[in-house]
């Protein structure tokens, strides 16, 4: 998270975080994969009974790693942008920025949500940030995404020219 790191997109990274799955999110899926492998093992004794363990446990690990690949990044430079995984938004199209705490998140993702919105939600991350778009050619009304540092991200989006 340094000011001096340059990205391939052409600007210095002002904020970068990975929305990895925390340690307490791993045991239950691993236990489920192990139990499923054990069930299959009971039906196929012998050497081929180990095949479910060899396939399912690494598959669960790969799934958990892929769930944590989401990255929130704000770049600076001549054309500052907000990056969520592979999607990017030039900050010149950012309107209002709202920080939504974990108590109000259910409402923002539920009955108050717009089906046309861009959402990157991770349930294990408490707060979310909603960024209203000002681009008249974009049918997306807002971006709603999880972040562990909502105040910092909101400040960077509100004032892209300032250093954070």
JSON list of N, CA, C and O in Angstrom, two decimals, residues 8 28 38 65 84 95 104 107 114 118 142 155 157 159 163:
[
{"chain": "A", "resi": 8, "resn": "UNK", "atom": "N", "xyz": [0.06, -1.29, -13.73]},
{"chain": "A", "resi": 8, "resn": "UNK", "atom": "CA", "xyz": [0.04, -1.41, -15.19]},
{"chain": "A", "resi": 8, "resn": "UNK", "atom": "C", "xyz": [-0.99, -0.46, -15.80]},
{"chain": "A", "resi": 8, "resn": "UNK", "atom": "O", "xyz": [-0.92, -0.13, -16.96]},
{"chain": "A", "resi": 28, "resn": "UNK", "atom": "N", "xyz": [-15.06, -24.86, 8.28]},
{"chain": "A", "resi": 28, "resn": "UNK", "atom": "CA", "xyz": [-16.32, -25.48, 7.89]},
{"chain": "A", "resi": 28, "resn": "UNK", "atom": "C", "xyz": [-16.32, -26.01, 6.45]},
{"chain": "A", "resi": 28, "resn": "UNK", "atom": "O", "xyz": [-16.70, -27.16, 6.22]},
{"chain": "A", "resi": 38, "resn": "UNK", "atom": "N", "xyz": [-15.24, -38.65, 2.66]},
{"chain": "A", "resi": 38, "resn": "UNK", "atom": "CA", "xyz": [-15.38, -39.85, 3.49]},
{"chain": "A", "resi": 38, "resn": "UNK", "atom": "C", "xyz": [-16.63, -40.65, 3.08]},
{"chain": "A", "resi": 38, "resn": "UNK", "atom": "O", "xyz": [-16.60, -41.88, 3.08]},
{"chain": "A", "resi": 65, "resn": "UNK", "atom": "N", "xyz": [-9.54, -19.97, -1.90]},
{"chain": "A", "resi": 65, "resn": "UNK", "atom": "CA", "xyz": [-8.56, -19.00, -2.39]},
{"chain": "A", "resi": 65, "resn": "UNK", "atom": "C", "xyz": [-9.18, -18.10, -3.45]},
{"chain": "A", "resi": 65, "resn": "UNK", "atom": "O", "xyz": [-8.96, -16.89, -3.46]},
{"chain": "A", "resi": 84, "resn": "UNK", "atom": "N", "xyz": [-12.19, -2.73, -8.96]},
{"chain": "A", "resi": 84, "resn": "UNK", "atom": "CA", "xyz": [-12.78, -3.83, -8.20]},
{"chain": "A", "resi": 84, "resn": "UNK", "atom": "C", "xyz": [-12.63, -5.06, -9.06]},
{"chain": "A", "resi": 84, "resn": "UNK", "atom": "O", "xyz": [-13.31, -5.20, -10.07]},
{"chain": "A", "resi": 95, "resn": "UNK", "atom": "N", "xyz": [-19.84, 10.34, -8.15]},
{"chain": "A", "resi": 95, "resn": "UNK", "atom": "CA", "xyz": [-20.69, 11.36, -7.55]},
{"chain": "A", "resi": 95, "resn": "UNK", "atom": "C", "xyz": [-20.59, 11.27, -6.03]},
{"chain": "A", "resi": 95, "resn": "UNK", "atom": "O", "xyz": [-19.51, 11.34, -5.47]},
{"chain": "A", "resi": 104, "resn": "UNK", "atom": "N", "xyz": [-26.48, -1.51, 8.59]},
{"chain": "A", "resi": 104, "resn": "UNK", "atom": "CA", "xyz": [-27.33, -1.01, 7.51]},
{"chain": "A", "resi": 104, "resn": "UNK", "atom": "C", "xyz": [-27.06, -1.72, 6.18]},
{"chain": "A", "resi": 104, "resn": "UNK", "atom": "O", "xyz": [-27.77, -1.49, 5.20]},
{"chain": "A", "resi": 107, "resn": "UNK", "atom": "N", "xyz": [-30.01, -3.81, 4.54]},
{"chain": "A", "resi": 107, "resn": "UNK", "atom": "CA", "xyz": [-31.02, -3.00, 3.87]},
{"chain": "A", "resi": 107, "resn": "UNK", "atom": "C", "xyz": [-30.52, -2.53, 2.50]},
{"chain": "A", "resi": 107, "resn": "UNK", "atom": "O", "xyz": [-31.24, -2.54, 1.52]},
{"chain": "A", "resi": 114, "resn": "UNK", "atom": "N", "xyz": [-30.77, -1.57, -6.02]},
{"chain": "A", "resi": 114, "resn": "UNK", "atom": "CA", "xyz": [-31.17, -1.42, -7.41]},
{"chain": "A", "resi": 114, "resn": "UNK", "atom": "C", "xyz": [-30.62, -2.60, -8.18]},
{"chain": "A", "resi": 114, "resn": "UNK", "atom": "O", "xyz": [-29.42, -2.89, -8.11]},
{"chain": "A", "resi": 118, "resn": "UNK", "atom": "N", "xyz": [-23.80, -2.32, -9.70]},
{"chain": "A", "resi": 118, "resn": "UNK", "atom": "CA", "xyz": [-22.63, -3.21, -9.70]},
{"chain": "A", "resi": 118, "resn": "UNK", "atom": "C", "xyz": [-22.29, -3.50, -8.25]},
{"chain": "A", "resi": 118, "resn": "UNK", "atom": "O", "xyz": [-22.05, -2.57, -7.48]},
{"chain": "A", "resi": 142, "resn": "UNK", "atom": "N", "xyz": [-25.08, 2.89, -9.41]},
{"chain": "A", "resi": 142, "resn": "UNK", "atom": "CA", "xyz": [-24.04, 2.99, -8.39]},
{"chain": "A", "resi": 142, "resn": "UNK", "atom": "C", "xyz": [-23.26, 1.69, -8.31]},
{"chain": "A", "resi": 142, "resn": "UNK", "atom": "O", "xyz": [-23.68, 0.66, -8.81]},
{"chain": "A", "resi": 155, "resn": "UNK", "atom": "N", "xyz": [-12.77, 8.67, 1.41]},
{"chain": "A", "resi": 155, "resn": "UNK", "atom": "CA", "xyz": [-12.02, 9.93, 1.32]},
{"chain": "A", "resi": 155, "resn": "UNK", "atom": "C", "xyz": [-11.23, 10.01, 0.02]},
{"chain": "A", "resi": 155, "resn": "UNK", "atom": "O", "xyz": [-11.17, 11.07, -0.62]},
{"chain": "A", "resi": 157, "resn": "UNK", "atom": "N", "xyz": [-12.01, 8.57, -2.79]},
{"chain": "A", "resi": 157, "resn": "UNK", "atom": "CA", "xyz": [-12.95, 8.71, -3.90]},
{"chain": "A", "resi": 157, "resn": "UNK", "atom": "C", "xyz": [-13.56, 10.12, -3.94]},
{"chain": "A", "resi": 157, "resn": "UNK", "atom": "O", "xyz": [-13.84, 10.64, -5.02]},
{"chain": "A", "resi": 159, "resn": "UNK", "atom": "N", "xyz": [-12.02, 12.91, -2.84]},
{"chain": "A", "resi": 159, "resn": "UNK", "atom": "CA", "xyz": [-10.97, 13.87, -3.13]},
{"chain": "A", "resi": 159, "resn": "UNK", "atom": "C", "xyz": [-9.81, 13.14, -3.83]},
{"chain": "A", "resi": 159, "resn": "UNK", "atom": "O", "xyz": [-8.76, 12.91, -3.21]},
{"chain": "A", "resi": 163, "resn": "UNK", "atom": "N", "xyz": [-3.41, 13.48, -1.59]},
{"chain": "A", "resi": 163, "resn": "UNK", "atom": "CA", "xyz": [-2.68, 12.29, -1.14]},
{"chain": "A", "resi": 163, "resn": "UNK", "atom": "C", "xyz": [-3.35, 11.76, 0.13]},
{"chain": "A", "resi": 163, "resn": "UNK", "atom": "O", "xyz": [-3.78, 12.54, 0.97]}
]
